[in-house]
């Protein structure tokens, strides 16, 4: 992989991680506090939803860190080693974790009567967003399982080719 492309990808990953840190430290707590100020019945839901949001962002950051490590392995031409599986498994685990968090949020919004200032449309919008996150997370997790299988097959083929040469 070209060094310029790896550098651009690393800049993007670093920016995404720092943006996530800003969201965790400022955006999520501030937005939740503002919503509680605007509609006080949200107050009992603020802490669980903040926690779920912070954990979801943390899952993305963990996956980005693992992708950074995989990029380093690609740069060193060491991607076809057993240690690459650890990082692919980390990305998969983070995706599954974020998907479970979104699923719990969707179940909560489905079965709990969350008060809403707009006749329930906020809760319905949140439910649809959580369901979309579940669908995307499940699809991404399955894709990562497939990619792990392909990495294993590529490693086997590379070792067979090395024996032939």
Coordinates of C-alpha atoms in Angstrom, one line a residue:
X1 CA 0.0 0.0 0.0
X2 CA 1.3 3.4 -0.9
X3 CA 2.8 5.4 2.0
X4 CA 0.8 8.5 1.1
X5 CA -2.5 6.5 1.3
X6 CA -1.5 5.1 4.6
X7 CA -0.6 8.6 5.9
X8 CA -4.0 9.9 4.7
X9 CA -5.8 7.0 6.4
X10 CA -3.9 7.6 9.6
X11 CA -4.8 11.3 9.6
X12 CA -8.5 10.3 9.1
X13 CA -8.3 7.8 11.9
X14 CA -6.7 10.3 14.3
X15 CA -9.2 12.9 13.4
X16 CA -12.1 10.5 14.0
X17 CA -10.7 9.4 17.4
X18 CA -10.2 13.0 18.5
X19 CA -13.7 13.9 17.3
X20 CA -15.0 11.0 19.3
X21 CA -13.2 12.2 22.4
X22 CA -14.7 15.7 21.9
X23 CA -18.2 14.1 21.5
X24 CA -17.6 12.1 24.7
X25 CA -16.3 15.0 26.7
X26 CA -18.5 17.8 25.4
X27 CA -21.2 17.1 22.9
X28 CA -23.0 14.1 24.5
X29 CA -23.2 15.4 28.1
X30 CA -24.1 18.9 27.0
X31 CA -26.8 17.8 24.6
X32 CA -28.3 15.5 27.2
X33 CA -28.3 18.3 29.8
X34 CA -29.9 20.7 27.3
X35 CA -32.6 18.2 26.5
X36 CA -33.4 17.7 30.2
X37 CA -33.6 21.4 30.6
X38 CA -36.0 21.7 27.7
X39 CA -38.1 18.7 28.8
X40 CA -37.6 17.7 32.5
X41 CA -39.4 14.3 32.2
X42 CA -36.3 13.1 30.3
X43 CA -34.2 13.4 33.5
X44 CA -34.4 9.7 34.6
X45 CA -33.3 8.6 31.1
X46 CA -30.4 11.0 30.8
X47 CA -27.7 8.9 32.7
X48 CA -28.5 5.6 31.0
X49 CA -28.6 7.2 27.5
X50 CA -25.4 9.2 28.1
X51 CA -23.7 6.0 29.3
X52 CA -24.9 4.1 26.2
X53 CA -23.7 6.9 23.9
X54 CA -20.3 7.1 25.5
X55 CA -19.8 3.3 25.3
X56 CA -20.9 3.3 21.6
X57 CA -18.4 6.0 20.8
X58 CA -15.7 4.1 22.7
X59 CA -16.5 1.0 20.7
X60 CA -15.8 3.0 17.5
X61 CA -12.6 4.3 18.9
X62 CA -11.4 0.8 19.8
X63 CA -12.1 -0.4 16.3
X64 CA -10.3 2.6 14.9
X65 CA -7.3 1.8 17.1
X66 CA -7.3 -1.8 15.8
X67 CA -7.5 -0.5 12.2
X68 CA -4.5 1.7 12.9
X69 CA -2.6 -1.4 14.0
X70 CA -3.7 -3.3 10.9
X71 CA -2.5 -0.4 8.7
X72 CA 0.9 -0.6 10.5
X73 CA 1.0 -4.3 9.7
X74 CA 0.2 -3.6 6.0
X75 CA 2.9 -1.0 5.9
X76 CA 5.5 -3.5 7.3
X77 CA 4.1 -6.2 4.9
X78 CA 3.3 -8.3 8.0
X79 CA -0.5 -8.5 7.5
X80 CA -0.3 -12.2 6.6
X81 CA 0.7 -13.3 10.1
X82 CA -1.3 -14.7 13.0
X83 CA -1.1 -11.5 15.0
X84 CA -3.3 -9.8 12.4
X85 CA -6.2 -12.0 13.7
X86 CA -6.0 -10.3 17.1
X87 CA -6.7 -6.9 15.5
X88 CA -9.4 -8.2 13.2
X89 CA -11.1 -9.8 16.2
X90 CA -10.8 -6.5 18.1
X91 CA -12.6 -4.7 15.3
X92 CA -15.3 -7.4 15.2
X93 CA -15.7 -7.4 19.0
X94 CA -16.0 -3.6 19.0
X95 CA -18.6 -3.8 16.3
X96 CA -20.6 -6.5 18.1
X97 CA -20.4 -4.4 21.3
X98 CA -21.7 -1.3 19.6
X99 CA -24.5 -3.4 18.0
X100 CA -25.5 -4.8 21.4
X101 CA -25.6 -1.3 22.9
X102 CA -27.9 -0.2 20.0
X103 CA -30.1 -3.3 20.4
X104 CA -30.5 -2.6 24.1
X105 CA -31.4 1.0 23.3
X106 CA -33.9 -0.2 20.7
X107 CA -35.5 -2.6 23.1
X108 CA -35.7 0.1 25.8
X109 CA -37.4 2.5 23.4
X110 CA -39.8 -0.2 22.2
X111 CA -41.0 -1.4 25.6
X112 CA -40.6 1.5 27.9
X113 CA -42.9 4.5 27.7
X114 CA -40.5 7.4 27.2
X115 CA -42.2 10.7 27.6
X116 CA -42.0 13.0 24.6
X117 CA -42.9 16.6 24.0
X118 CA -44.0 15.9 20.4
X119 CA -46.6 13.1 20.8
X120 CA -43.9 10.3 20.8
X121 CA -42.2 11.3 17.6
X122 CA -38.9 11.8 19.4
X123 CA -39.0 8.3 20.8
X124 CA -40.0 6.9 17.4
X125 CA -37.2 8.7 15.7
X126 CA -34.8 7.4 18.4
X127 CA -36.1 3.9 17.9
X128 CA -35.6 4.0 14.1
X129 CA -32.1 5.4 14.6
X130 CA -31.3 2.6 17.1
X131 CA -32.7 0.0 14.7
X132 CA -30.6 1.4 11.9
X133 CA -27.5 1.2 14.1
X134 CA -28.4 -2.5 14.9
X135 CA -28.8 -3.3 11.2
X136 CA -25.5 -1.6 10.2
X137 CA -23.6 -3.0 13.1
X138 CA -24.8 -6.6 12.4
X139 CA -23.9 -6.3 8.7
X140 CA -20.5 -4.9 9.6
X141 CA -19.9 -7.6 12.1
X142 CA -20.8 -10.3 9.6
X143 CA -18.5 -8.6 7.0
X144 CA -15.6 -8.7 9.5
X145 CA -16.2 -12.4 10.1
X146 CA -16.0 -12.9 6.4
X147 CA -12.9 -10.8 6.1
X148 CA -11.3 -12.8 8.9
X149 CA -12.0 -16.0 7.0
X150 CA -10.5 -14.5 3.8
X151 CA -7.4 -13.4 5.7
X152 CA -7.0 -17.0 7.0
X153 CA -7.3 -18.4 3.5
X154 CA -4.9 -15.8 2.1
X155 CA -2.4 -16.8 4.8
X156 CA -2.7 -20.4 3.9
X157 CA -2.3 -19.7 0.2
X158 CA 0.7 -17.5 0.9
X159 CA 2.4 -20.3 2.9
X160 CA 1.7 -22.9 0.2
X161 CA 3.2 -20.5 -2.4
X162 CA 6.2 -20.0 -0.2
X163 CA 6.7 -23.8 0.0
X164 CA 6.5 -24.1 -3.8
X165 CA 9.1 -21.3 -4.3

